[in-house]
């Protein structure tokens, strides 16, 4: 029970505490750095007496690391939140929440907020406690339905979902990385090059070059990005403006994406936001606002790695609009099972700037990309027109 005395004590604590960095500033790697984060060249003497490194071949060691913390969908997020409460061991209770993410009640609101990394193995799935056989892995749920970081279902007990305290969804790589330099060098490569990195939000991606080393960004192969776009974003003076949320910020990130992640082999970009269905004129012609958005995507895709497969998920309203245009040409839409939960997709031909139902050509994925059905929005309402 929170008493008036407790509230006054917390207020005095916040009042007397000196203000440090502004709460809205995302931290960055210091330049120059105090010490290198990457391990220095290895010495054979360091692991001369190690049975693990001397008797087990490198190929087998890599397979072990892959089973340990590789080939997953890993969430990467940066939160500005209050620090955790310091509880005594006797006072700690088992609280089954999502992948051990701290709840709001576990935070000390008397202290200033601070930036902290949060990461976990993606656990988006359709799980039925009544019939566990209906459970599907994380590849079967559309990307727009992911809510791991928001952890909207953390209230489930360990009996309703597999895994005690959801520890099976923890990455579990830190212990190995801190073992020795050889372990760090081998483990950090597996962590970044084999896992599919999932980043929700445009703000974190905008600051990635300041948060991760260039060699780490170059090691990332598959990535999933969820971007919320508001073409007509209005920000009041004096408020925390998010420049990456408007259309100018969106095009800026599109131009920077190929250079930020230069060695991508798989890109899934889910575009979400306040896009609306175009208006239909009296003649039945549909305004081609979605074409302007696709032309922006075309410019980005041609600058990706030549062998990078690209999928762009549009909101249901925009996707259905493109589908109707394709059906209007008296051709059947090809429902292609794309994996990753995409049972319907249309191919965007960059060279011919047209949509069809067949896939890549002889030049690889660079001559086009897949358009997928993404975030579900209401189609029954009367939408306003938002031009790009």
GROMACS .gro file of C-alpha atoms in nm:
model
  388
    1UNK     CA    1   0.000   0.000   0.000
    2UNK     CA    2   0.139   0.337  -0.108
    3UNK     CA    3   0.112   0.592   0.171
    4UNK     CA    4   0.139   0.968   0.156
    5UNK     CA    5   0.474   0.946   0.333
    6UNK     CA    6   0.608   0.720   0.060
    7UNK     CA    7   0.494   0.955  -0.215
    8UNK     CA    8   0.656   1.254  -0.041
    9UNK     CA    9   0.981   1.059   0.002
   10UNK     CA   10   0.988   0.972  -0.368
   11UNK     CA   11   0.917   1.333  -0.464
   12UNK     CA   12   1.202   1.458  -0.243
   13UNK     CA   13   1.434   1.199  -0.393
   14UNK     CA   14   1.359   1.318  -0.744
   15UNK     CA   15   1.380   1.682  -0.636
   16UNK     CA   16   1.724   1.651  -0.477
   17UNK     CA   17   1.875   1.434  -0.749
   18UNK     CA   18   2.092   1.625  -0.993
   19UNK     CA   19   1.978   1.624  -1.353
   20UNK     CA   20   2.228   1.458  -1.584
   21UNK     CA   21   2.190   1.394  -1.956
   22UNK     CA   22   1.858   1.496  -2.112
   23UNK     CA   23   1.625   1.194  -2.102
   24UNK     CA   24   1.557   1.203  -2.475
   25UNK     CA   25   1.919   1.165  -2.589
   26UNK     CA   26   2.012   0.817  -2.707
   27UNK     CA   27   2.367   0.724  -2.597
   28UNK     CA   28   2.636   0.648  -2.850
   29UNK     CA   29   2.977   0.486  -2.863
   30UNK     CA   30   3.245   0.727  -2.736
   31UNK     CA   31   3.482   0.874  -2.993
   32UNK     CA   32   3.761   0.797  -2.936
   33UNK     CA   33   3.680   0.486  -2.735
   34UNK     CA   34   3.860   0.425  -2.407
   35UNK     CA   35   3.944   0.070  -2.511
   36UNK     CA   36   3.860  -0.145  -2.815
   37UNK     CA   37   3.542  -0.348  -2.788
   38UNK     CA   38   3.668  -0.604  -3.037
   39UNK     CA   39   3.912  -0.866  -2.916
   40UNK     CA   40   4.274  -0.807  -3.005
   41UNK     CA   41   4.465  -1.062  -3.220
   42UNK     CA   42   4.460  -1.398  -3.051
   43UNK     CA   43   4.760  -1.571  -2.904
   44UNK     CA   44   4.807  -1.945  -2.933
   45UNK     CA   45   4.939  -1.958  -2.577
   46UNK     CA   46   4.609  -1.829  -2.439
   47UNK     CA   47   4.422  -2.147  -2.539
   48UNK     CA   48   4.713  -2.391  -2.537
   49UNK     CA   49   4.575  -2.580  -2.236
   50UNK     CA   50   4.210  -2.560  -2.339
   51UNK     CA   51   4.061  -2.897  -2.428
   52UNK     CA   52   3.763  -2.731  -2.593
   53UNK     CA   53   3.969  -2.520  -2.834
   54UNK     CA   54   4.251  -2.770  -2.893
   55UNK     CA   55   4.062  -3.097  -2.944
   56UNK     CA   56   3.735  -2.981  -3.098
   57UNK     CA   57   3.768  -2.863  -3.461
   58UNK     CA   58   3.648  -2.510  -3.546
   59UNK     CA   59   3.364  -2.648  -3.758
   60UNK     CA   60   3.226  -2.849  -3.465
   61UNK     CA   61   3.266  -2.553  -3.231
   62UNK     CA   62   3.063  -2.337  -3.466
   63UNK     CA   63   2.785  -2.596  -3.482
   64UNK     CA   64   2.775  -2.600  -3.102
   65UNK     CA   65   2.744  -2.222  -3.093
   66UNK     CA   66   2.470  -2.233  -3.356
   67UNK     CA   67   2.270  -2.467  -3.134
   68UNK     CA   68   2.338  -2.246  -2.833
   69UNK     CA   69   2.244  -1.898  -2.958
   70UNK     CA   70   2.240  -1.896  -3.338
   71UNK     CA   71   1.985  -1.914  -3.619
   72UNK     CA   72   1.704  -1.747  -3.424
   73UNK     CA   73   1.496  -1.435  -3.469
   74UNK     CA   74   1.643  -1.201  -3.209
   75UNK     CA   75   1.475  -0.879  -3.097
   76UNK     CA   76   1.697  -0.576  -3.053
   77UNK     CA   77   1.547  -0.283  -2.868
   78UNK     CA   78   1.660   0.014  -2.662
   79UNK     CA   79   1.429   0.140  -2.387
   80UNK     CA   80   1.426   0.455  -2.177
   81UNK     CA   81   1.290   0.335  -1.843
   82UNK     CA   82   1.332   0.369  -1.470
   83UNK     CA   83   1.591   0.137  -1.310
   84UNK     CA   84   1.482  -0.178  -1.132
   85UNK     CA   85   1.407  -0.187  -0.765
   86UNK     CA   86   1.677  -0.333  -0.543
   87UNK     CA   87   1.504  -0.607  -0.347
   88UNK     CA   88   1.647  -0.836  -0.088
   89UNK     CA   89   1.673  -1.203  -0.174
   90UNK     CA   90   1.407  -1.296   0.080
   91UNK     CA   91   1.164  -1.046  -0.069
   92UNK     CA   92   1.199  -1.166  -0.426
   93UNK     CA   93   0.908  -1.363  -0.564
   94UNK     CA   94   0.870  -1.565  -0.881
   95UNK     CA   95   0.690  -1.342  -1.128
   96UNK     CA   96   0.614  -1.514  -1.459
   97UNK     CA   97   0.639  -1.234  -1.712
   98UNK     CA   98   0.745  -1.232  -2.072
   99UNK     CA   99   1.112  -1.337  -2.125
  100UNK     CA  100   1.195  -1.190  -1.783
  101UNK     CA  101   1.123  -0.835  -1.904
  102UNK     CA  102   1.072  -0.622  -1.592
  103UNK     CA  103   0.720  -0.501  -1.533
  104UNK     CA  104   0.627  -0.141  -1.452
  105UNK     CA  105   0.560  -0.235  -1.090
  106UNK     CA  106   0.918  -0.364  -1.055
  107UNK     CA  107   1.077  -0.027  -1.140
  108UNK     CA  108   1.188   0.247  -0.904
  109UNK     CA  109   1.006   0.559  -1.022
  110UNK     CA  110   1.194   0.772  -0.769
  111UNK     CA  111   1.504   0.751  -0.990
  112UNK     CA  112   1.560   0.904  -1.329
  113UNK     CA  113   1.506   0.700  -1.639
  114UNK     CA  114   1.804   0.552  -1.820
  115UNK     CA  115   1.867   0.383  -2.153
  116UNK     CA  116   1.899   0.004  -2.141
  117UNK     CA  117   1.928  -0.267  -2.405
  118UNK     CA  118   1.660  -0.534  -2.419
  119UNK     CA  119   1.684  -0.843  -2.632
  120UNK     CA  120   1.518  -1.183  -2.654
  121UNK     CA  121   1.453  -1.467  -2.894
  122UNK     CA  122   1.133  -1.403  -3.085
  123UNK     CA  123   0.844  -1.609  -2.951
  124UNK     CA  124   0.562  -1.487  -3.171
  125UNK     CA  125   0.342  -1.781  -3.235
  126UNK     CA  126  -0.014  -1.894  -3.221
  127UNK     CA  127  -0.019  -2.102  -2.905
  128UNK     CA  128  -0.324  -2.284  -2.768
  129UNK     CA  129  -0.297  -2.391  -2.402
  130UNK     CA  130  -0.590  -2.627  -2.461
  131UNK     CA  131  -0.432  -2.796  -2.761
  132UNK     CA  132  -0.052  -2.745  -2.768
  133UNK     CA  133  -0.032  -2.942  -3.093
  134UNK     CA  134  -0.178  -2.634  -3.267
  135UNK     CA  135   0.128  -2.429  -3.173
  136UNK     CA  136   0.327  -2.298  -3.467
  137UNK     CA  137   0.679  -2.169  -3.470
  138UNK     CA  138   0.775  -1.804  -3.509
  139UNK     CA  139   0.796  -1.838  -3.888
  140UNK     CA  140   0.422  -1.891  -3.916
  141UNK     CA  141   0.305  -1.559  -3.771
  142UNK     CA  142   0.306  -1.248  -3.986
  143UNK     CA  143   0.562  -0.989  -3.886
  144UNK     CA  144   0.303  -0.720  -3.822
  145UNK     CA  145   0.144  -0.940  -3.552
  146UNK     CA  146   0.463  -0.955  -3.348
  147UNK     CA  147   0.430  -0.825  -2.992
  148UNK     CA  148   0.730  -0.971  -2.814
  149UNK     CA  149   0.877  -0.638  -2.706
  150UNK     CA  150   0.541  -0.493  -2.608
  151UNK     CA  151   0.492  -0.820  -2.413
  152UNK     CA  152   0.116  -0.776  -2.408
  153UNK     CA  153   0.074  -1.134  -2.295
  154UNK     CA  154   0.329  -1.150  -2.013
  155UNK     CA  155   0.052  -1.220  -1.763
  156UNK     CA  156   0.037  -1.582  -1.872
  157UNK     CA  157   0.174  -1.825  -1.616
  158UNK     CA  158   0.440  -2.079  -1.696
  159UNK     CA  159   0.167  -2.344  -1.717
  160UNK     CA  160  -0.011  -2.170  -2.004
  161UNK     CA  161   0.296  -2.133  -2.226
  162UNK     CA  162   0.596  -2.364  -2.260
  163UNK     CA  163   0.911  -2.281  -2.065
  164UNK     CA  164   0.945  -2.189  -1.701
  165UNK     CA  165   0.969  -1.810  -1.666
  166UNK     CA  166   1.015  -1.800  -2.045
  167UNK     CA  167   1.390  -1.849  -2.005
  168UNK     CA  168   1.393  -2.048  -2.327
  169UNK     CA  169   1.346  -1.717  -2.510
  170UNK     CA  170   1.659  -1.558  -2.363
  171UNK     CA  171   1.952  -1.529  -2.604
  172UNK     CA  172   2.201  -1.665  -2.351
  173UNK     CA  173   2.519  -1.553  -2.526
  174UNK     CA  174   2.675  -1.321  -2.267
  175UNK     CA  175   2.826  -1.597  -2.053
  176UNK     CA  176   3.011  -1.743  -2.349
  177UNK     CA  177   3.128  -1.407  -2.483
  178UNK     CA  178   3.288  -1.319  -2.148
  179UNK     CA  179   3.477  -1.649  -2.121
  180UNK     CA  180   3.791  -1.553  -2.314
  181UNK     CA  181   3.902  -1.371  -2.627
  182UNK     CA  182   3.885  -1.680  -2.845
  183UNK     CA  183   3.532  -1.752  -2.727
  184UNK     CA  184   3.436  -1.390  -2.790
  185UNK     CA  185   3.577  -1.387  -3.143
  186UNK     CA  186   3.394  -1.704  -3.243
  187UNK     CA  187   3.072  -1.627  -3.056
  188UNK     CA  188   3.025  -1.268  -3.169
  189UNK     CA  189   3.039  -1.376  -3.532
  190UNK     CA  190   2.771  -1.640  -3.477
  191UNK     CA  191   2.555  -1.396  -3.283
  192UNK     CA  192   2.544  -1.128  -3.554
  193UNK     CA  193   2.584  -1.324  -3.877
  194UNK     CA  194   2.347  -1.618  -3.819
  195UNK     CA  195   2.058  -1.462  -3.628
  196UNK     CA  196   1.781  -1.266  -3.794
  197UNK     CA  197   1.781  -0.927  -3.621
  198UNK     CA  198   1.436  -0.780  -3.554
  199UNK     CA  199   1.419  -0.402  -3.497
  200UNK     CA  200   1.087  -0.240  -3.416
  201UNK     CA  201   1.075   0.132  -3.480
  202UNK     CA  202   1.252   0.387  -3.695
  203UNK     CA  203   1.427   0.572  -3.414
  204UNK     CA  204   1.655   0.286  -3.314
  205UNK     CA  205   1.748   0.212  -3.674
  206UNK     CA  206   1.826   0.580  -3.727
  207UNK     CA  207   2.086   0.565  -3.447
  208UNK     CA  208   2.230   0.220  -3.526
  209UNK     CA  209   2.561   0.352  -3.670
  210UNK     CA  210   2.618   0.531  -3.336
  211UNK     CA  211   2.530   0.226  -3.125
  212UNK     CA  212   2.699  -0.065  -3.304
  213UNK     CA  213   3.045  -0.103  -3.452
  214UNK     CA  214   3.071  -0.100  -3.834
  215UNK     CA  215   3.195  -0.460  -3.839
  216UNK     CA  216   2.887  -0.569  -3.645
  217UNK     CA  217   2.654  -0.397  -3.890
  218UNK     CA  218   2.845  -0.551  -4.179
  219UNK     CA  219   2.803  -0.898  -4.027
  220UNK     CA  220   2.422  -0.881  -4.019
  221UNK     CA  221   2.271  -1.089  -4.298
  222UNK     CA  222   1.892  -1.118  -4.240
  223UNK     CA  223   1.694  -0.839  -4.077
  224UNK     CA  224   1.332  -0.755  -4.000
  225UNK     CA  225   1.229  -0.389  -3.972
  226UNK     CA  226   0.898  -0.243  -3.856
  227UNK     CA  227   0.858   0.123  -3.944
  228UNK     CA  228   0.566   0.344  -3.841
  229UNK     CA  229   0.514   0.624  -4.091
  230UNK     CA  230   0.292   0.928  -4.063
  231UNK     CA  231   0.309   1.123  -4.392
  232UNK     CA  232   0.127   1.419  -4.241
  233UNK     CA  233   0.288   1.419  -3.899
  234UNK     CA  234   0.233   1.739  -3.704
  235UNK     CA  235   0.455   1.821  -3.405
  236UNK     CA  236   0.390   2.101  -3.162
  237UNK     CA  237   0.683   2.333  -3.085
  238UNK     CA  238   0.866   2.237  -2.770
  239UNK     CA  239   0.763   1.871  -2.780
  240UNK     CA  240   0.983   1.570  -2.842
  241UNK     CA  241   0.973   1.568  -3.220
  242UNK     CA  242   1.054   1.241  -3.392
  243UNK     CA  243   1.197   1.354  -3.727
  244UNK     CA  244   1.219   0.997  -3.853
  245UNK     CA  245   0.840   0.949  -3.831
  246UNK     CA  246   0.744   1.196  -4.105
  247UNK     CA  247   0.786   1.144  -4.477
  248UNK     CA  248   1.119   1.326  -4.497
  249UNK     CA  249   1.261   1.105  -4.223
  250UNK     CA  250   1.125   0.796  -4.397
  251UNK     CA  251   1.296   0.877  -4.727
  252UNK     CA  252   1.617   0.960  -4.539
  253UNK     CA  253   1.618   0.619  -4.372
  254UNK     CA  254   1.544   0.448  -4.703
  255UNK     CA  255   1.849   0.614  -4.857
  256UNK     CA  256   2.067   0.518  -4.559
  257UNK     CA  257   1.949   0.157  -4.527
  258UNK     CA  258   2.177  -0.001  -4.794
  259UNK     CA  259   2.482   0.172  -4.648
  260UNK     CA  260   2.394   0.095  -4.286
  261UNK     CA  261   2.355  -0.279  -4.356
  262UNK     CA  262   2.578  -0.336  -4.660
  263UNK     CA  263   2.583  -0.718  -4.659
  264UNK     CA  264   2.215  -0.800  -4.626
  265UNK     CA  265   2.087  -1.123  -4.776
  266UNK     CA  266   1.728  -1.092  -4.654
  267UNK     CA  267   1.528  -0.777  -4.579
  268UNK     CA  268   1.173  -0.775  -4.451
  269UNK     CA  269   1.039  -0.422  -4.418
  270UNK     CA  270   0.692  -0.381  -4.270
  271UNK     CA  271   0.546  -0.036  -4.333
  272UNK     CA  272   0.283   0.064  -4.082
  273UNK     CA  273   0.122   0.395  -4.008
  274UNK     CA  274  -0.157   0.628  -4.101
  275UNK     CA  275  -0.184   0.547  -4.467
  276UNK     CA  276  -0.534   0.554  -4.611
  277UNK     CA  277  -0.710   0.399  -4.904
  278UNK     CA  278  -0.703   0.630  -5.208
  279UNK     CA  279  -1.026   0.792  -5.317
  280UNK     CA  280  -1.213   0.657  -5.618
  281UNK     CA  281  -1.327   0.906  -5.878
  282UNK     CA  282  -1.666   0.909  -6.044
  283UNK     CA  283  -1.519   0.731  -6.345
  284UNK     CA  284  -1.404   0.445  -6.125
  285UNK     CA  285  -1.035   0.530  -6.155
  286UNK     CA  286  -0.829   0.493  -5.840
  287UNK     CA  287  -0.573   0.761  -5.757
  288UNK     CA  288  -0.229   0.612  -5.778
  289UNK     CA  289  -0.089   0.732  -5.446
  290UNK     CA  290   0.051   0.388  -5.362
  291UNK     CA  291   0.266   0.404  -5.675
  292UNK     CA  292   0.459   0.697  -5.529
  293UNK     CA  293   0.540   0.488  -5.223
  294UNK     CA  294   0.653   0.195  -5.439
  295UNK     CA  295   0.880   0.419  -5.643
  296UNK     CA  296   1.056   0.522  -5.323
  297UNK     CA  297   1.102   0.154  -5.241
  298UNK     CA  298   1.238   0.088  -5.591
  299UNK     CA  299   1.519   0.338  -5.540
  300UNK     CA  300   1.616   0.169  -5.215
  301UNK     CA  301   1.605  -0.189  -5.345
  302UNK     CA  302   1.837  -0.124  -5.640
  303UNK     CA  303   2.107  -0.012  -5.394
  304UNK     CA  304   2.089  -0.328  -5.182
  305UNK     CA  305   2.327  -0.620  -5.216
  306UNK     CA  306   2.265  -0.793  -5.552
  307UNK     CA  307   2.167  -1.118  -5.380
  308UNK     CA  308   1.947  -0.965  -5.112
  309UNK     CA  309   1.590  -1.090  -5.112
  310UNK     CA  310   1.357  -0.805  -5.023
  311UNK     CA  311   0.999  -0.822  -4.898
  312UNK     CA  312   0.791  -0.513  -4.826
  313UNK     CA  313   0.477  -0.560  -4.619
  314UNK     CA  314   0.207  -0.301  -4.681
  315UNK     CA  315  -0.102  -0.240  -4.474
  316UNK     CA  316  -0.401  -0.449  -4.574
  317UNK     CA  317  -0.580  -0.152  -4.730
  318UNK     CA  318  -0.288  -0.067  -4.959
  319UNK     CA  319  -0.221  -0.430  -5.042
  320UNK     CA  320  -0.584  -0.501  -5.134
  321UNK     CA  321  -0.584  -0.190  -5.350
  322UNK     CA  322  -0.286  -0.323  -5.546
  323UNK     CA  323  -0.453  -0.661  -5.567
  324UNK     CA  324  -0.767  -0.509  -5.721
  325UNK     CA  325  -0.556  -0.327  -5.977
  326UNK     CA  326  -0.387  -0.651  -6.068
  327UNK     CA  327  -0.717  -0.835  -6.100
  328UNK     CA  328  -0.847  -0.553  -6.319
  329UNK     CA  329  -0.596  -0.664  -6.582
  330UNK     CA  330  -0.790  -0.995  -6.601
  331UNK     CA  331  -0.504  -1.194  -6.456
  332UNK     CA  332  -0.516  -1.420  -6.153
  333UNK     CA  333  -0.320  -1.318  -5.849
  334UNK     CA  334  -0.057  -1.578  -5.771
  335UNK     CA  335  -0.088  -1.681  -5.410
  336UNK     CA  336   0.269  -1.777  -5.334
  337UNK     CA  337   0.368  -1.941  -5.006
  338UNK     CA  338   0.672  -1.731  -4.925
  339UNK     CA  339   0.756  -1.875  -4.585
  340UNK     CA  340   0.767  -1.647  -4.283
  341UNK     CA  341   0.389  -1.667  -4.272
  342UNK     CA  342   0.343  -1.499  -4.610
  343UNK     CA  343   0.085  -1.701  -4.800
  344UNK     CA  344   0.008  -1.421  -5.044
  345UNK     CA  345   0.252  -1.196  -5.221
  346UNK     CA  346   0.286  -0.996  -5.540
  347UNK     CA  347   0.608  -0.943  -5.731
  348UNK     CA  348   0.713  -0.586  -5.803
  349UNK     CA  349   0.922  -0.563  -6.120
  350UNK     CA  350   1.153  -0.265  -6.083
  351UNK     CA  351   1.270  -0.265  -6.444
  352UNK     CA  352   0.920  -0.266  -6.588
  353UNK     CA  353   0.758  -0.099  -6.284
  354UNK     CA  354   0.472  -0.346  -6.289
  355UNK     CA  355   0.322  -0.604  -6.057
  356UNK     CA  356   0.296  -0.970  -6.148
  357UNK     CA  357   0.265  -1.307  -5.982
  358UNK     CA  358   0.603  -1.453  -6.076
  359UNK     CA  359   0.929  -1.423  -5.892
  360UNK     CA  360   1.283  -1.315  -5.955
  361UNK     CA  361   1.445  -1.320  -6.293
  362UNK     CA  362   1.789  -1.412  -6.419
  363UNK     CA  363   1.949  -1.108  -6.256
  364UNK     CA  364   1.860  -1.224  -5.905
  365UNK     CA  365   1.645  -1.043  -5.654
  366UNK     CA  366   1.776  -0.699  -5.742
  367UNK     CA  367   1.536  -0.652  -6.035
  368UNK     CA  368   1.235  -0.665  -5.803
  369UNK     CA  369   1.094  -0.746  -5.462
  370UNK     CA  370   0.790  -0.905  -5.301
  371UNK     CA  371   0.491  -0.705  -5.179
  372UNK     CA  372   0.322  -0.879  -4.886
  373UNK     CA  373   0.005  -0.832  -4.688
  374UNK     CA  374   0.115  -0.667  -4.366
  375UNK     CA  375  -0.058  -0.491  -4.079
  376UNK     CA  376  -0.433  -0.532  -4.075
  377UNK     CA  377  -0.623  -0.205  -4.079
  378UNK     CA  378  -0.994  -0.140  -4.113
  379UNK     CA  379  -1.114  -0.135  -4.472
  380UNK     CA  380  -1.482  -0.079  -4.397
  381UNK     CA  381  -1.435   0.279  -4.282
  382UNK     CA  382  -1.443   0.577  -4.512
  383UNK     CA  383  -1.081   0.676  -4.535
  384UNK     CA  384  -0.937   1.013  -4.616
  385UNK     CA  385  -0.679   1.052  -4.889
  386UNK     CA  386  -0.318   1.090  -4.780
  387UNK     CA  387  -0.093   1.184  -5.069
  388UNK     CA  388   0.276   1.120  -5.038
   0.00000   0.00000   0.00000
